[in-house]
GROMACS .gro file of C-alpha atoms in nm:
model
  399
    1MET     CA    1   0.013   0.004  -0.009
    2MET     CA    2   0.236   0.232   0.069
    3GLU     CA    3   0.439   0.129  -0.230
    4ASP     CA    4   0.155   0.200  -0.398
    5THR     CA    5   0.109   0.586  -0.303
    6MET     CA    6   0.474   0.654  -0.335
    7ASP     CA    7   0.424   0.548  -0.689
    8LYS     CA    8   0.094   0.813  -0.715
    9SER     CA    9   0.282   1.036  -0.569
   10TYR     CA   10   0.571   1.130  -0.755
   11ASN     CA   11   0.342   1.022  -1.105
   12LYS     CA   12   0.178   1.371  -1.010
   13THR     CA   13   0.540   1.500  -0.990
   14LEU     CA   14   0.652   1.386  -1.318
   15TYR     CA   15   0.244   1.516  -1.453
   16ALA     CA   16   0.369   1.875  -1.285
   17CYS     CA   17   0.693   1.824  -1.457
   18PHE     CA   18   0.583   1.780  -1.837
   19ILE     CA   19   0.321   2.079  -1.794
   20GLY     CA   20   0.619   2.334  -1.660
   21TYR     CA   21   0.758   2.251  -2.017
   22ILE     CA   22   0.417   2.271  -2.211
   23VAL     CA   23   0.493   2.648  -1.978
   24GLN     CA   24   0.818   2.721  -2.109
   25ALA     CA   25   0.667   2.613  -2.515
   26ILE     CA   26   0.390   2.908  -2.432
   27VAL     CA   27   0.708   3.131  -2.326
   28ASN     CA   28   0.925   3.106  -2.579
   29ASN     CA   29   0.689   3.065  -2.869
   30PHE     CA   30   0.377   3.261  -2.814
   31VAL     CA   31   0.530   3.566  -2.864
   32PRO     CA   32   0.705   3.544  -3.244
   33LEU     CA   33   0.332   3.454  -3.353
   34LEU     CA   34   0.263   3.839  -3.269
   35PHE     CA   35   0.559   3.997  -3.423
   36LEU     CA   36   0.372   4.121  -3.701
   37THR     CA   37   0.071   4.229  -3.484
   38PHE     CA   38   0.310   4.436  -3.225
   39HIS     CA   39   0.448   4.623  -3.570
   40ASN     CA   40   0.098   4.724  -3.664
   41SER     CA   41  -0.036   4.814  -3.404
   42TYR     CA   42   0.254   5.006  -3.201
   43GLY     CA   43   0.447   5.127  -3.492
   44ILE     CA   44   0.801   4.956  -3.403
   45PRO     CA   45   0.994   4.823  -3.642
   46MET     CA   46   1.104   4.472  -3.712
   47ALA     CA   47   1.403   4.490  -3.641
   48GLN     CA   48   1.362   4.623  -3.322
   49ILE     CA   49   1.073   4.360  -3.282
   50THR     CA   50   1.288   4.054  -3.349
   51LEU     CA   51   1.506   4.175  -3.034
   52LEU     CA   52   1.256   4.073  -2.823
   53ILE     CA   53   1.323   3.696  -2.913
   54THR     CA   54   1.726   3.783  -2.882
   55PHE     CA   55   1.659   3.877  -2.494
   56ASN     CA   56   1.456   3.651  -2.388
   57PHE     CA   57   1.709   3.306  -2.494
   58GLY     CA   58   1.984   3.627  -2.386
   59LEU     CA   59   1.768   3.673  -2.022
   60GLN     CA   60   1.767   3.278  -2.006
   61LEU     CA   61   2.137   3.219  -2.052
   62PHE     CA   62   2.211   3.486  -1.815
   63VAL     CA   63   1.982   3.313  -1.544
   64ASP     CA   64   2.116   2.962  -1.633
   65ILE     CA   65   2.467   3.063  -1.504
   66LEU     CA   66   2.310   3.298  -1.191
   67SER     CA   67   2.077   3.036  -1.078
   68VAL     CA   68   2.287   2.724  -0.912
   69PRO     CA   69   2.375   2.882  -0.578
   70VAL     CA   70   1.965   3.067  -0.562
   71VAL     CA   71   1.842   2.746  -0.614
   72ASP     CA   72   2.028   2.507  -0.345
   73ARG     CA   73   1.978   2.814  -0.100
   74ILE     CA   74   1.588   2.835  -0.138
   75GLY     CA   75   1.563   2.474  -0.285
   76TYR     CA   76   1.357   2.337  -0.563
   77ARG     CA   77   0.954   2.384  -0.466
   78ALA     CA   78   1.045   2.733  -0.417
   79SER     CA   79   1.243   2.799  -0.700
   80MET     CA   80   0.937   2.625  -0.919
   81MET     CA   81   0.722   2.877  -0.766
   82ILE     CA   82   0.874   3.160  -0.863
   83ALA     CA   83   0.913   3.010  -1.232
   84HIS     CA   84   0.583   2.978  -1.277
   85VAL     CA   85   0.494   3.336  -1.077
   86CYS     CA   86   0.696   3.494  -1.346
   87ALA     CA   87   0.641   3.354  -1.630
   88ALA     CA   88   0.216   3.399  -1.560
   89LEU     CA   89   0.275   3.753  -1.429
   90GLY     CA   90   0.485   3.834  -1.865
   91PHE     CA   91   0.224   3.650  -2.018
   92ILE     CA   92  -0.062   3.898  -1.818
   93PHE     CA   93   0.204   4.256  -1.876
   94LEU     CA   94   0.202   4.158  -2.158
   95THR     CA   95  -0.129   4.287  -2.206
   96ILE     CA   96  -0.100   4.585  -1.995
   97LEU     CA   97   0.256   4.745  -1.989
   98PRO     CA   98   0.321   4.835  -2.364
   99GLU     CA   99   0.034   5.114  -2.315
  100MET     CA  100   0.155   5.265  -2.013
  101PHE     CA  101   0.476   5.306  -2.112
  102GLY     CA  102   0.550   5.585  -2.394
  103ASN     CA  103   0.736   5.398  -2.578
  104ALA     CA  104   0.601   5.058  -2.646
  105PHE     CA  105   0.899   4.780  -2.640
  106THR     CA  106   0.952   4.895  -2.331
  107GLY     CA  107   0.659   4.787  -2.215
  108LEU     CA  108   0.693   4.459  -2.399
  109MET     CA  109   1.086   4.399  -2.346
  110ILE     CA  110   0.939   4.422  -1.924
  111ALA     CA  111   0.707   4.148  -1.975
  112VAL     CA  112   0.946   3.965  -2.211
  113ALA     CA  113   1.221   3.990  -1.925
  114ILE     CA  114   0.949   3.877  -1.625
  115TYR     CA  115   0.830   3.585  -1.852
  116ALA     CA  116   1.247   3.493  -1.964
  117VAL     CA  117   1.320   3.432  -1.572
  118GLY     CA  118   1.039   3.157  -1.610
  119GLY     CA  119   1.152   3.009  -1.840
  120GLY     CA  120   1.472   2.981  -1.835
  121LEU     CA  121   1.456   2.855  -1.392
  122LEU     CA  122   1.241   2.626  -1.578
  123GLU     CA  123   1.478   2.513  -1.799
  124VAL     CA  124   1.743   2.441  -1.483
  125LEU     CA  125   1.453   2.279  -1.280
  126VAL     CA  126   1.212   2.034  -1.415
  127SER     CA  127   1.487   1.816  -1.578
  128PRO     CA  128   1.674   1.718  -1.229
  129ILE     CA  129   1.342   1.688  -1.044
  130VAL     CA  130   1.231   1.456  -1.279
  131GLU     CA  131   1.544   1.299  -1.252
  132ALA     CA  132   1.526   1.276  -0.896
  133CYS     CA  133   1.209   1.092  -0.907
  134PRO     CA  134   1.201   0.716  -0.768
  135THR     CA  135   1.141   0.600  -1.156
  136LYS     CA  136   1.253   0.293  -1.268
  137ASN     CA  137   1.370   0.357  -1.587
  138LYS     CA  138   1.546   0.781  -1.572
  139GLU     CA  139   1.572   0.805  -1.945
  140LYS     CA  140   1.237   0.691  -1.985
  141ALA     CA  141   1.127   0.923  -1.802
  142MET     CA  142   1.359   1.224  -1.942
  143SER     CA  143   1.272   1.128  -2.280
  144LEU     CA  144   0.894   1.123  -2.204
  145LEU     CA  145   0.950   1.468  -2.098
  146HIS     CA  146   1.095   1.632  -2.284
  147SER     CA  147   0.854   1.566  -2.586
  148PHE     CA  148   0.613   1.787  -2.372
  149TYR     CA  149   0.798   2.046  -2.497
  150CYS     CA  150   0.679   1.935  -2.862
  151TRP     CA  151   0.368   1.864  -2.859
  152GLY     CA  152   0.351   2.243  -2.589
  153HIS     CA  153   0.533   2.397  -2.892
  154MET     CA  154   0.267   2.314  -3.135
  155ALA     CA  155   0.029   2.311  -2.884
  156VAL     CA  156   0.113   2.681  -2.859
  157VAL     CA  157   0.079   2.701  -3.260
  158PHE     CA  158  -0.204   2.518  -3.365
  159VAL     CA  159  -0.509   2.666  -3.028
  160SER     CA  160  -0.376   3.045  -3.083
  161THR     CA  161  -0.383   3.007  -3.501
  162ALA     CA  162  -0.759   2.905  -3.386
  163PHE     CA  163  -0.808   3.190  -3.193
  164PHE     CA  164  -0.695   3.466  -3.386
  165TYR     CA  165  -0.891   3.277  -3.661
  166LEU     CA  166  -1.208   3.302  -3.521
  167PHE     CA  167  -1.215   3.557  -3.323
  168GLY     CA  168  -0.967   3.788  -3.507
  169ILE     CA  169  -0.596   3.872  -3.423
  170GLU     CA  170  -0.701   4.240  -3.281
  171ASN     CA  171  -0.776   4.018  -2.991
  172TRP     CA  172  -0.427   3.828  -2.883
  173LYS     CA  173  -0.456   3.997  -2.541
  174ILE     CA  174  -0.701   3.751  -2.457
  175MET     CA  175  -0.572   3.438  -2.600
  176ALA     CA  176  -0.238   3.568  -2.340
  177CYS     CA  177  -0.452   3.546  -2.021
  178ILE     CA  178  -0.570   3.251  -2.119
  179TRP     CA  179  -0.185   3.123  -2.184
  180ALA     CA  180  -0.128   3.289  -1.824
  181VAL     CA  181  -0.378   3.019  -1.730
  182ILE     CA  182  -0.144   2.783  -1.757
  183PRO     CA  183   0.131   2.834  -1.568
  184PHE     CA  184  -0.059   2.982  -1.222
  185VAL     CA  185  -0.266   2.648  -1.261
  186ASN     CA  186   0.078   2.438  -1.183
  187LEU     CA  187   0.143   2.686  -0.976
  188ILE     CA  188  -0.054   2.563  -0.731
  189LEU     CA  189   0.070   2.187  -0.835
  190PHE     CA  190   0.416   2.231  -0.727
  191THR     CA  191   0.251   2.334  -0.394
  192LYS     CA  192   0.155   2.029  -0.312
  193VAL     CA  193   0.358   1.728  -0.494
  194PRO     CA  194   0.638   1.593  -0.358
  195ILE     CA  195   0.987   1.672  -0.454
  196TYR     CA  196   1.279   1.473  -0.465
  197SER     CA  197   1.651   1.475  -0.393
  198LEU     CA  198   1.921   1.448  -0.647
  199THR     CA  199   2.148   1.393  -0.378
  200ASP     CA  200   2.132   1.185  -0.066
  201GLU     CA  201   2.033   1.320   0.239
  202GLY     CA  202   2.380   1.510   0.362
  203ASP     CA  203   2.524   1.522  -0.002
  204LYS     CA  204   2.524   1.813  -0.147
  205GLY     CA  205   2.652   1.754  -0.502
  206MET     CA  206   2.958   1.824  -0.699
  207THR     CA  207   3.035   2.238  -0.662
  208ILE     CA  208   3.106   2.406  -0.962
  209THR     CA  209   3.499   2.381  -0.942
  210GLN     CA  210   3.424   1.978  -0.888
  211LEU     CA  211   3.260   2.012  -1.184
  212PHE     CA  212   3.496   2.171  -1.375
  213HIS     CA  213   3.723   1.946  -1.289
  214LYS     CA  214   3.575   1.615  -1.478
  215LYS     CA  215   3.684   1.603  -1.851
  216ILE     CA  216   3.339   1.397  -1.899
  217PHE     CA  217   3.124   1.697  -1.750
  218TRP     CA  218   3.367   1.918  -2.023
  219VAL     CA  219   3.289   1.617  -2.333
  220LEU     CA  220   2.848   1.651  -2.222
  221MET     CA  221   2.910   2.036  -2.176
  222VAL     CA  222   2.990   2.005  -2.580
  223MET     CA  223   2.787   1.706  -2.662
  224MET     CA  224   2.498   1.989  -2.516
  225VAL     CA  225   2.579   2.281  -2.690
  226CYS     CA  226   2.571   2.015  -3.055
  227ALA     CA  227   2.216   1.894  -2.959
  228GLY     CA  228   2.123   2.236  -2.889
  229ALA     CA  229   2.289   2.335  -3.238
  230SER     CA  230   2.161   2.035  -3.433
  231GLU     CA  231   1.803   2.066  -3.316
  232GLN     CA  232   1.794   2.441  -3.388
  233ALA     CA  233   2.001   2.479  -3.707
  234VAL     CA  234   1.664   2.369  -3.911
  235SER     CA  235   1.422   2.388  -3.692
  236GLN     CA  236   1.450   2.805  -3.748
  237TRP     CA  237   1.505   2.775  -4.129
  238ALA     CA  238   1.268   2.460  -4.173
  239SER     CA  239   0.964   2.768  -4.266
  240ALA     CA  240   1.207   2.938  -4.529
  241PHE     CA  241   1.339   2.607  -4.668
  242ALA     CA  242   1.043   2.500  -4.750
  243GLU     CA  243   0.923   2.835  -4.917
  244THR     CA  244   1.192   2.870  -5.123
  245GLY     CA  245   1.268   2.568  -5.252
  246LEU     CA  246   0.873   2.413  -5.230
  247HIS     CA  247   0.734   2.758  -5.305
  248VAL     CA  248   0.502   2.773  -5.057
  249SER     CA  249   0.319   3.029  -4.852
  250LYS     CA  250   0.458   3.173  -4.525
  251THR     CA  251   0.212   3.007  -4.373
  252ILE     CA  252   0.201   2.629  -4.519
  253GLY     CA  253   0.590   2.728  -4.499
  254ASP     CA  254   0.536   2.735  -4.099
  255LEU     CA  255   0.265   2.457  -4.088
  256ALA     CA  256   0.499   2.165  -4.357
  257GLY     CA  257   0.801   2.325  -4.175
  258PRO     CA  258   0.826   2.364  -3.776
  259MET     CA  259   0.528   2.250  -3.703
  260LEU     CA  260   0.626   1.860  -3.850
  261PHE     CA  261   0.990   1.897  -3.688
  262ALA     CA  262   0.835   1.918  -3.381
  263PHE     CA  263   0.601   1.692  -3.469
  264LEU     CA  264   0.800   1.417  -3.512
  265MET     CA  265   1.046   1.508  -3.267
  266GLY     CA  266   0.821   1.492  -3.048
  267SER     CA  267   0.733   1.161  -3.162
  268ALA     CA  268   1.061   1.006  -3.138
  269ARG     CA  269   1.125   1.115  -2.789
  270ALA     CA  270   0.774   0.989  -2.646
  271PHE     CA  271   0.886   0.648  -2.859
  272TYR     CA  272   1.200   0.642  -2.618
  273GLY     CA  273   1.014   0.737  -2.386
  274LYS     CA  274   0.743   0.454  -2.376
  275TYR     CA  275   1.032   0.150  -2.528
  276GLY     CA  276   1.316   0.270  -2.294
  277GLU     CA  277   1.366   0.010  -2.129
  278ARG     CA  278   1.391  -0.276  -2.432
  279ILE     CA  279   1.641   0.020  -2.570
  280ASP     CA  280   2.019   0.119  -2.481
  281LEU     CA  281   2.023   0.504  -2.503
  282ASP     CA  282   2.374   0.522  -2.619
  283GLN     CA  283   2.285   0.305  -2.952
  284PHE     CA  284   1.994   0.493  -3.002
  285MET     CA  285   2.196   0.819  -2.975
  286ILE     CA  286   2.419   0.653  -3.220
  287VAL     CA  287   2.190   0.532  -3.502
  288SER     CA  288   1.987   0.913  -3.412
  289SER     CA  289   2.327   1.079  -3.480
  290ILE     CA  290   2.418   0.885  -3.775
  291LEU     CA  291   2.068   0.947  -3.906
  292CYS     CA  292   2.089   1.318  -3.843
  293ILE     CA  293   2.397   1.341  -4.017
  294ILE     CA  294   2.173   1.168  -4.321
  295SER     CA  295   1.973   1.441  -4.321
  296TYR     CA  296   2.185   1.755  -4.293
  297LEU     CA  297   2.316   1.599  -4.630
  298CYS     CA  298   2.029   1.552  -4.821
  299ILE     CA  299   1.913   1.902  -4.712
  300SER     CA  300   2.220   2.016  -4.855
  301LEU     CA  301   2.345   1.838  -5.129
  302MET     CA  302   2.019   1.711  -5.313
  303PRO     CA  303   1.905   1.853  -5.556
  304ASN     CA  304   1.528   1.835  -5.553
  305PRO     CA  305   1.349   2.023  -5.262
  306ILE     CA  306   1.097   1.742  -5.183
  307VAL     CA  307   1.427   1.518  -5.052
  308GLY     CA  308   1.543   1.815  -4.934
  309PHE     CA  309   1.235   1.828  -4.702
  310ILE     CA  310   1.209   1.497  -4.620
  311GLY     CA  311   1.556   1.542  -4.519
  312CYS     CA  312   1.368   1.882  -4.282
  313ALA     CA  313   1.122   1.590  -4.169
  314LEU     CA  314   1.398   1.303  -4.067
  315CYS     CA  315   1.627   1.556  -3.911
  316GLY     CA  316   1.330   1.662  -3.688
  317LEU     CA  317   1.285   1.270  -3.569
  318SER     CA  318   1.665   1.178  -3.558
  319VAL     CA  319   1.731   1.537  -3.309
  320GLY     CA  320   1.406   1.368  -3.075
  321ILE     CA  321   1.675   1.178  -2.792
  322MET     CA  322   1.970   1.417  -2.845
  323TRP     CA  323   1.873   1.681  -2.604
  324PRO     CA  324   1.702   1.453  -2.301
  325GLY     CA  325   1.952   1.206  -2.360
  326VAL     CA  326   2.268   1.430  -2.253
  327PHE     CA  327   2.070   1.495  -1.956
  328SER     CA  328   2.013   1.117  -1.833
  329LYS     CA  329   2.467   1.027  -1.948
  330ALA     CA  330   2.492   1.385  -1.755
  331ALA     CA  331   2.281   1.225  -1.445
  332SER     CA  332   2.411   0.854  -1.460
  333ASP     CA  333   2.788   0.927  -1.619
  334ALA     CA  334   2.885   1.245  -1.361
  335LYS     CA  335   2.630   1.294  -1.121
  336GLY     CA  336   2.676   1.683  -1.080
  337GLY     CA  337   2.379   1.782  -0.920
  338THR     CA  338   2.194   2.106  -0.982
  339ALA     CA  339   2.533   2.261  -1.087
  340MET     CA  340   2.570   2.018  -1.344
  341PHE     CA  341   2.212   2.039  -1.506
  342ALA     CA  342   2.272   2.410  -1.463
  343PHE     CA  343   2.537   2.394  -1.739
  344LEU     CA  344   2.393   2.144  -1.910
  345ALA     CA  345   2.126   2.424  -1.965
  346LEU     CA  346   2.325   2.659  -2.018
  347ALA     CA  347   2.527   2.478  -2.332
  348GLY     CA  348   2.221   2.353  -2.463
  349ASP     CA  349   2.109   2.748  -2.510
  350VAL     CA  350   2.440   2.791  -2.611
  351GLY     CA  351   2.359   2.567  -2.912
  352CYS     CA  352   2.046   2.694  -2.994
  353ALA     CA  353   2.169   2.988  -3.063
  354ALA     CA  354   2.487   2.871  -3.247
  355GLY     CA  355   2.314   2.655  -3.460
  356PRO     CA  356   2.064   2.866  -3.630
  357THR     CA  357   2.319   3.165  -3.657
  358VAL     CA  358   2.595   2.931  -3.848
  359VAL     CA  359   2.364   2.808  -4.070
  360GLY     CA  360   2.296   3.206  -4.134
  361MET     CA  361   2.627   3.327  -4.158
  362VAL     CA  362   2.761   3.082  -4.429
  363SER     CA  363   2.475   3.130  -4.609
  364GLY     CA  364   2.483   3.480  -4.626
  365THR     CA  365   2.869   3.482  -4.700
  366LEU     CA  366   2.791   3.214  -5.030
  367ASP     CA  367   2.539   3.401  -5.157
  368ASN     CA  368   2.245   3.308  -4.916
  369HIS     CA  369   2.251   2.949  -5.058
  370LEU     CA  370   2.075   2.797  -4.758
  371ASN     CA  371   2.209   2.509  -4.828
  372MET     CA  372   2.580   2.560  -4.843
  373GLY     CA  373   2.446   2.712  -4.431
  374PHE     CA  374   2.361   2.369  -4.336
  375LEU     CA  375   2.609   2.151  -4.511
  376ALA     CA  376   2.831   2.316  -4.196
  377GLY     CA  377   2.632   2.228  -4.018
  378VAL     CA  378   2.672   1.873  -3.984
  379LEU     CA  379   2.976   1.975  -3.817
  380PHE     CA  380   2.740   1.951  -3.506
  381PRO     CA  381   2.600   1.588  -3.576
  382ILE     CA  382   2.958   1.459  -3.623
  383LEU     CA  383   3.060   1.626  -3.324
  384LEU     CA  384   2.708   1.494  -3.081
  385LEU     CA  385   2.845   1.119  -3.292
  386LEU     CA  386   3.243   1.163  -3.133
  387GLY     CA  387   3.127   1.282  -2.806
  388ILE     CA  388   2.917   0.959  -2.760
  389TYR     CA  389   3.239   0.685  -2.847
  390LEU     CA  390   3.398   0.923  -2.531
  391CYS     CA  391   3.183   0.899  -2.284
  392GLN     CA  392   3.167   0.489  -2.345
  393ILE     CA  393   3.556   0.512  -2.343
  394TRP     CA  394   3.598   0.692  -2.007
  395LYS     CA  395   3.265   0.496  -1.879
  396ARG     CA  396   3.538   0.195  -1.971
  397LYS     CA  397   3.858   0.343  -1.829
  398CYS     CA  398   3.651   0.394  -1.477
  399ASN     CA  399   3.517   0.034  -1.489
   0.00000   0.00000   0.00000
């Protein structure tokens, strides 16, 4: 009876964490749908509006760095509650602050800053909380967890687009308040669910200095950069690739590009989340990395744009395990506690920024040939594959 109660308790914790990743998906993907609306409503130049997304991810990176001592001091529960409060307030302030300032852009930046703090904290907190739950197969739970970011991304686009179609884009503030309800409800859940510790009682886990002296930690950091870069290099450019290669409208490009990518990435994570106990994580990551390399080569080298677009879809399938897989490997191989998860989140965010940047810069240098940008991006899954083999060598030496 006690074991059944425990199972139900940590399942509630898992569910709250799943919703936490949906909240992060809302944080990262709702405002970009409103860029043109902000431009038309407030007269803000598009070049300035795009700074909102850069500011969002930049502040999340900053929070990743600063969160370690704060989280260790006040605990996971209080930190998670702060994260959800910031996310909810950020969405609400989006609807209020632009009219309160003479410069609407200032109000938008403040709102983005508030929910970015929530997003950064969520990225640091959710994975270690799931890792600490007494599940039998932690790799399964981690992969399933990260699939919810994909489902959240898809839900944000589909639900918001349907709302705007039915009620008009001018009512976007109502949609923002509706999305604010989700972090508010999850905040209540996190006041009740049990939160387990990553380390044994009395053990504070590795310090940052100890982590930095472990070679395996630096290999995992590079792998995390490559996981984020492999994912976002294609995800961020998939719509443009669909528009230019298949000659479709932006709306169709958004649905056929990023949405298909997110669906297949989430499917890969859900698949491992269901059948992970039967599959060796390293082998799954190796096969995925090889498939990712093939997909990049299809996108960049095949003259037929349909084959290239199939490559984009295959890339979504191949990168699904990369991010959660590196988290799981770090938890089992490095055992670094909160600090390790924070630095891995930081490395992942660096990769998410670096991947699309490399593709864009190489493409721009070579007369806007997007294919050549993707060819340069193949370096990321190659390095990730090398990192998996280095981790295997390190484990054999330790054993």
